[in-house]
XYZ file of N, CA, C and O in Angstrom:
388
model
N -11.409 -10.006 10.978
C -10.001 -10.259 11.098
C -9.416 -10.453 9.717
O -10.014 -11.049 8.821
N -8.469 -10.030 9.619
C -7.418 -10.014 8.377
C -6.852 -11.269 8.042
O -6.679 -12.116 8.918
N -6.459 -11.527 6.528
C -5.762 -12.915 6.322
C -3.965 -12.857 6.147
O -3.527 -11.708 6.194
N -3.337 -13.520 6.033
C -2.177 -13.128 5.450
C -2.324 -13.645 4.427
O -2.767 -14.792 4.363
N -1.925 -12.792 3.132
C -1.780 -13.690 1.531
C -0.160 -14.044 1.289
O 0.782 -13.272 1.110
N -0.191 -15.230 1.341
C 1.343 -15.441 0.685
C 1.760 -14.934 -0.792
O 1.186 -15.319 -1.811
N 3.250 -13.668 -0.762
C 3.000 -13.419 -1.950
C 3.434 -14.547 -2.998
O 3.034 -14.603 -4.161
N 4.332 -15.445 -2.377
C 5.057 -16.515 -3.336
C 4.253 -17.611 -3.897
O 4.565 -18.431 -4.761
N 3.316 -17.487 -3.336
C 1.635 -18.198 -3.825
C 0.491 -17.422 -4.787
O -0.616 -17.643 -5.279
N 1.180 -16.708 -4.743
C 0.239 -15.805 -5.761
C 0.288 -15.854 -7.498
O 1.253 -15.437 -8.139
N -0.898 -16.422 -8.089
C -0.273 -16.581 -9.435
C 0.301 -15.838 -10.207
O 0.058 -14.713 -9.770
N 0.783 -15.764 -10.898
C 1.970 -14.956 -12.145
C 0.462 -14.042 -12.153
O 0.435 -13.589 -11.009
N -0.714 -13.584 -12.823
C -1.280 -12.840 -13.135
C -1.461 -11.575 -12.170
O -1.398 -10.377 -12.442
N -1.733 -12.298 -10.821
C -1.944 -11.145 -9.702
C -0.972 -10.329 -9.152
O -1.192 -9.175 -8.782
N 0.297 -10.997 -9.075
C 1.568 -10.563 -8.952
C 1.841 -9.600 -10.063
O 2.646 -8.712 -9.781
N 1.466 -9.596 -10.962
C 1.454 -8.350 -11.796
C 0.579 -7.428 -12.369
O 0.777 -6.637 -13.292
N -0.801 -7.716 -11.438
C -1.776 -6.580 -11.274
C -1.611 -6.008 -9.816
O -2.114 -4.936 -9.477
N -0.747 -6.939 -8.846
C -0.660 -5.676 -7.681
C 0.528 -4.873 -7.783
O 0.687 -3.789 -7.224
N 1.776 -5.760 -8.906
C 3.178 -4.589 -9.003
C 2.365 -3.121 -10.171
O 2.539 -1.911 -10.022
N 1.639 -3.715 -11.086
C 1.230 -2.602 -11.509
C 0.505 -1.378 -10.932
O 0.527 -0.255 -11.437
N -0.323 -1.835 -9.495
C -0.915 -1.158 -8.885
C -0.238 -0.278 -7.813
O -0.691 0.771 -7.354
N 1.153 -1.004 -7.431
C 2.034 -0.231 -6.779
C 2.767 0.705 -7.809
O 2.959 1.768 -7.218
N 3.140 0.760 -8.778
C 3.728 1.332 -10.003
C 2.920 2.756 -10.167
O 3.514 3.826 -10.294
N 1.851 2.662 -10.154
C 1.279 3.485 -10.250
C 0.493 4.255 -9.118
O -0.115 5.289 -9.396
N 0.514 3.692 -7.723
C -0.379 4.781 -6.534
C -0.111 5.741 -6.057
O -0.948 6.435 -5.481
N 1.433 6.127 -6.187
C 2.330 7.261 -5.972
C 1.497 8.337 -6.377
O 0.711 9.117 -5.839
N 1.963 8.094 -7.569
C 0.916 9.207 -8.375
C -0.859 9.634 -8.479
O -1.456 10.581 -8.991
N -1.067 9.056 -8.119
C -2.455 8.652 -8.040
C -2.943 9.306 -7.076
O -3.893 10.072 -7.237
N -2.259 9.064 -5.716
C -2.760 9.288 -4.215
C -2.301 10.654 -3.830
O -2.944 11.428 -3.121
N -0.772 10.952 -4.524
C -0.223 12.769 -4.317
C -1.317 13.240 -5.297
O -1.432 13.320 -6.520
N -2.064 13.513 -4.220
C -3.168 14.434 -4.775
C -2.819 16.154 -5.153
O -3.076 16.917 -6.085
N -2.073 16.235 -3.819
C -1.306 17.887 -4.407
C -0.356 17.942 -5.062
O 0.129 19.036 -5.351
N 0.272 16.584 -5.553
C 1.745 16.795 -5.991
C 2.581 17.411 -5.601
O 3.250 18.205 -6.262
N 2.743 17.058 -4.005
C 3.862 18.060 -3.420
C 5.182 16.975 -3.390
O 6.265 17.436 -3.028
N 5.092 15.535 -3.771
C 6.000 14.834 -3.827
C 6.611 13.614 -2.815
O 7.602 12.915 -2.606
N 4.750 14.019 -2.189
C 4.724 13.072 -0.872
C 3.047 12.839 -0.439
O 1.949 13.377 -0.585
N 3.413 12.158 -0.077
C 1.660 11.049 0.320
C 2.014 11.570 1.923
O 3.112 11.461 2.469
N 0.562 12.266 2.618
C 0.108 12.586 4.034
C -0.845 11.188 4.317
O -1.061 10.251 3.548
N -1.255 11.375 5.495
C -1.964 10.382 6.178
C -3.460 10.357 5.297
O -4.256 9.432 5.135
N -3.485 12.072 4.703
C -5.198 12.357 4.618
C -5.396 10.868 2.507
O -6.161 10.165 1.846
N -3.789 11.492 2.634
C -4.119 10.859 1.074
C -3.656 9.436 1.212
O -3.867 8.665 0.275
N -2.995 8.984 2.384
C -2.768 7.311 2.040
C -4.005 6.381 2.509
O -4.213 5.168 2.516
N -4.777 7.614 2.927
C -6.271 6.973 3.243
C -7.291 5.816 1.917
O -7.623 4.640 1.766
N -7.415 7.193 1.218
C -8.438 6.399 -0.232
C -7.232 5.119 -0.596
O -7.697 3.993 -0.772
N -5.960 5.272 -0.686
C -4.863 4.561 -0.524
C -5.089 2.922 -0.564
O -4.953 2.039 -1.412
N -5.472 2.992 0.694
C -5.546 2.192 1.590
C -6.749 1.349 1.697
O -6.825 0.147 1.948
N -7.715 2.251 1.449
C -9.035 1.754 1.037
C -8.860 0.654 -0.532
O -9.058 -0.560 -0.573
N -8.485 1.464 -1.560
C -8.822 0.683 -2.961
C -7.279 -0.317 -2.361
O -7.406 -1.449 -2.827
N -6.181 -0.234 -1.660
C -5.300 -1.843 -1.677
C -6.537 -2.832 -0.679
O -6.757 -3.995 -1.016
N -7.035 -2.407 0.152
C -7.911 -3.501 0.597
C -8.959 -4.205 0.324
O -9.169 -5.340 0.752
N -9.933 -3.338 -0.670
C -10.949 -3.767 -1.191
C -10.239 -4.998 -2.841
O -10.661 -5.987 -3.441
N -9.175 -4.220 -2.902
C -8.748 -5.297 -3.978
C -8.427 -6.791 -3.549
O -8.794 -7.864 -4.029
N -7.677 -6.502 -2.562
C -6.921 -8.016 -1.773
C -8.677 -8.795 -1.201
O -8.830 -10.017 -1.197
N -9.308 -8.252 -0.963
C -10.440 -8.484 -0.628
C -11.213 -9.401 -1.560
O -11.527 -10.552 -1.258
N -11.469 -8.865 -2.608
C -12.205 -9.029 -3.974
C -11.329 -10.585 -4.478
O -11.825 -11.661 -4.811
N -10.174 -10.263 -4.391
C -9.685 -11.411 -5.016
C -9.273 -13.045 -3.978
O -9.182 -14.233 -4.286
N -9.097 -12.163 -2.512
C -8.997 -13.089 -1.280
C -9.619 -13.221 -0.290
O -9.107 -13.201 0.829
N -11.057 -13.409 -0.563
C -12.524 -12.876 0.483
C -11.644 -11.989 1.857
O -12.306 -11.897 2.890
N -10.957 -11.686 1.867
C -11.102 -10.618 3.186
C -9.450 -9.661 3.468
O -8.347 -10.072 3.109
N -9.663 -8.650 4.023
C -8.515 -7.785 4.120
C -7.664 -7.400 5.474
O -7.638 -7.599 6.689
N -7.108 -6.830 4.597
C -6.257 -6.621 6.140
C -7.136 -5.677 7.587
O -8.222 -5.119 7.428
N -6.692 -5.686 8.355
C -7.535 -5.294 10.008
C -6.397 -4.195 9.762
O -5.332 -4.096 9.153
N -7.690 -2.999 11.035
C -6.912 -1.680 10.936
C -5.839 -1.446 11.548
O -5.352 -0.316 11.546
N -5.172 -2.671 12.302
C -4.030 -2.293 13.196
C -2.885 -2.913 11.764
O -1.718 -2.536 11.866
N -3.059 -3.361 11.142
C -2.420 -4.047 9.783
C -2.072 -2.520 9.367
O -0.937 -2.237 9.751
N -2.482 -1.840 8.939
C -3.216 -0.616 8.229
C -2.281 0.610 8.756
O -1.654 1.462 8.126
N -2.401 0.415 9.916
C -1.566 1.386 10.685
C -0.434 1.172 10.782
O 0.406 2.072 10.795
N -0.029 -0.686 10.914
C 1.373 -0.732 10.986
C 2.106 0.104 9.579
O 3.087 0.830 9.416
N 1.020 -0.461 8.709
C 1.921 -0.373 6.883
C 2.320 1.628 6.800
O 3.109 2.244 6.083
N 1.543 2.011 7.671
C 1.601 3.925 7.462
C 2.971 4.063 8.167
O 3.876 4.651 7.575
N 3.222 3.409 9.746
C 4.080 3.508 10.193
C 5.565 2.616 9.940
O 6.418 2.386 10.797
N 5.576 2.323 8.919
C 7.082 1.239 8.678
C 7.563 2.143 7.375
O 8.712 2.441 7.048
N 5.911 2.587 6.538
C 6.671 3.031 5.395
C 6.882 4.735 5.795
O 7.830 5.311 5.262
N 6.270 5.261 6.435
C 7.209 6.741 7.126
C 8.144 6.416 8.245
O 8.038 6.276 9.464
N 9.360 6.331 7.116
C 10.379 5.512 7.709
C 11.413 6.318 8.562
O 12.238 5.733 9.263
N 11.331 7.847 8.470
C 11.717 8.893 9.083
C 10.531 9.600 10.266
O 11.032 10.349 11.106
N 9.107 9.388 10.329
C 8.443 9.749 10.926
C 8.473 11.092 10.838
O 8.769 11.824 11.782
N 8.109 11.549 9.480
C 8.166 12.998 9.317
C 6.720 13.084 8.726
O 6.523 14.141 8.126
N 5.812 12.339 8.752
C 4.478 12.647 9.129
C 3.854 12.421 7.709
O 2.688 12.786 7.556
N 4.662 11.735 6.437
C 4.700 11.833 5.260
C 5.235 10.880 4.735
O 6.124 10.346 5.398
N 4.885 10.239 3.230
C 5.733 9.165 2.673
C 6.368 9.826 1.826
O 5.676 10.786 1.488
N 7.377 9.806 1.283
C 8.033 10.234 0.325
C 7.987 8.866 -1.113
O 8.151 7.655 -0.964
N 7.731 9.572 -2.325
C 8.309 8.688 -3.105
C 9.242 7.062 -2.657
O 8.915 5.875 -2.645
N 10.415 7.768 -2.357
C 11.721 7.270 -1.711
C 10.969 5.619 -1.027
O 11.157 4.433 -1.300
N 9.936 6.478 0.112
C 10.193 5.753 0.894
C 8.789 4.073 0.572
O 8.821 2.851 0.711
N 8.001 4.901 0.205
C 6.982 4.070 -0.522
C 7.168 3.472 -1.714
O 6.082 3.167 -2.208
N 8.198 3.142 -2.461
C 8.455 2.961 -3.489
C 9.539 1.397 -3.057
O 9.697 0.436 -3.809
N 10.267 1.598 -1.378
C 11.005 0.860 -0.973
C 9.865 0.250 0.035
O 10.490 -0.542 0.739
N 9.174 0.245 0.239
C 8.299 -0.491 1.534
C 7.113 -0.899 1.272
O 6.656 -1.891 1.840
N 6.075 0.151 -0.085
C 5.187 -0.539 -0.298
C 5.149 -2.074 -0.634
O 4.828 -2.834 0.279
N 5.432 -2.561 -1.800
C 5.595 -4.063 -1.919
C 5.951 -4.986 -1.154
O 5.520 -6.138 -1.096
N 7.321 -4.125 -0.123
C 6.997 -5.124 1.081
C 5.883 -5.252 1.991
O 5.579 -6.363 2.425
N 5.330 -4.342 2.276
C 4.086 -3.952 3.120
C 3.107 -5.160 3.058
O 2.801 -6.176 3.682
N 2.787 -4.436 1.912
C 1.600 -4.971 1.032
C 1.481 -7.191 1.223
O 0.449 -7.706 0.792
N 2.516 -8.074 1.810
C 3.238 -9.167 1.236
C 2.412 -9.575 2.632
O 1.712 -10.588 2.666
N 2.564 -8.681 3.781
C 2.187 -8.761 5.342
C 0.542 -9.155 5.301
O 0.248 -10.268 5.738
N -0.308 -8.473 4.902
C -1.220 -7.791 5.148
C -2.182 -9.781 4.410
O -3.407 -9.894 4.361
């Protein structure tokens, strides 16, 4: 079972190794650079945000967590994240979990 991490509890250091980590997964995860993250690529995604929250908060989010965060941030349900839309939802996402 998953924990919730409070983000407003989180020290100044981590709070700016997970904004850096959102700063940068966009890019990282558009593996084709078509300008949008699919399900196949928010996978590894998803994997390295949990094993991190993990590492630093013995345990991660559960896969229905996981699924919600795919479905809030394809906020059009066009089967895809856009920049746009992950850029506005990841950090919130991420606050849940």
């Amino acid at each position: 079972m998953g924990t919730t991490v409070n983000y407003n509890s989180i020290n100044y250091k981590d709070q700016a190794y997970f904004n850096q980590f959102f700063a940068t997964s966009f890019d990282r995860y558009d593996r084709n650079r078509d300008g949008k993250i699919d399900y196949r690529e928010f996978q590894p995604l998803v994997n390295e945000m949990c094993n991190m929250i993990a590492q630093r908060y013995g345990t991660g989010p559960t896969l229905d967590k996981i699924r919600q965060a795919w479905y809030s941030m394809d906020v059009n349900r066009s089967g895809y994240i856009t920049r746009q839309e992950f850029s506005t939802k990841a950090k919130e996402k991420w606050k849940e979990f």
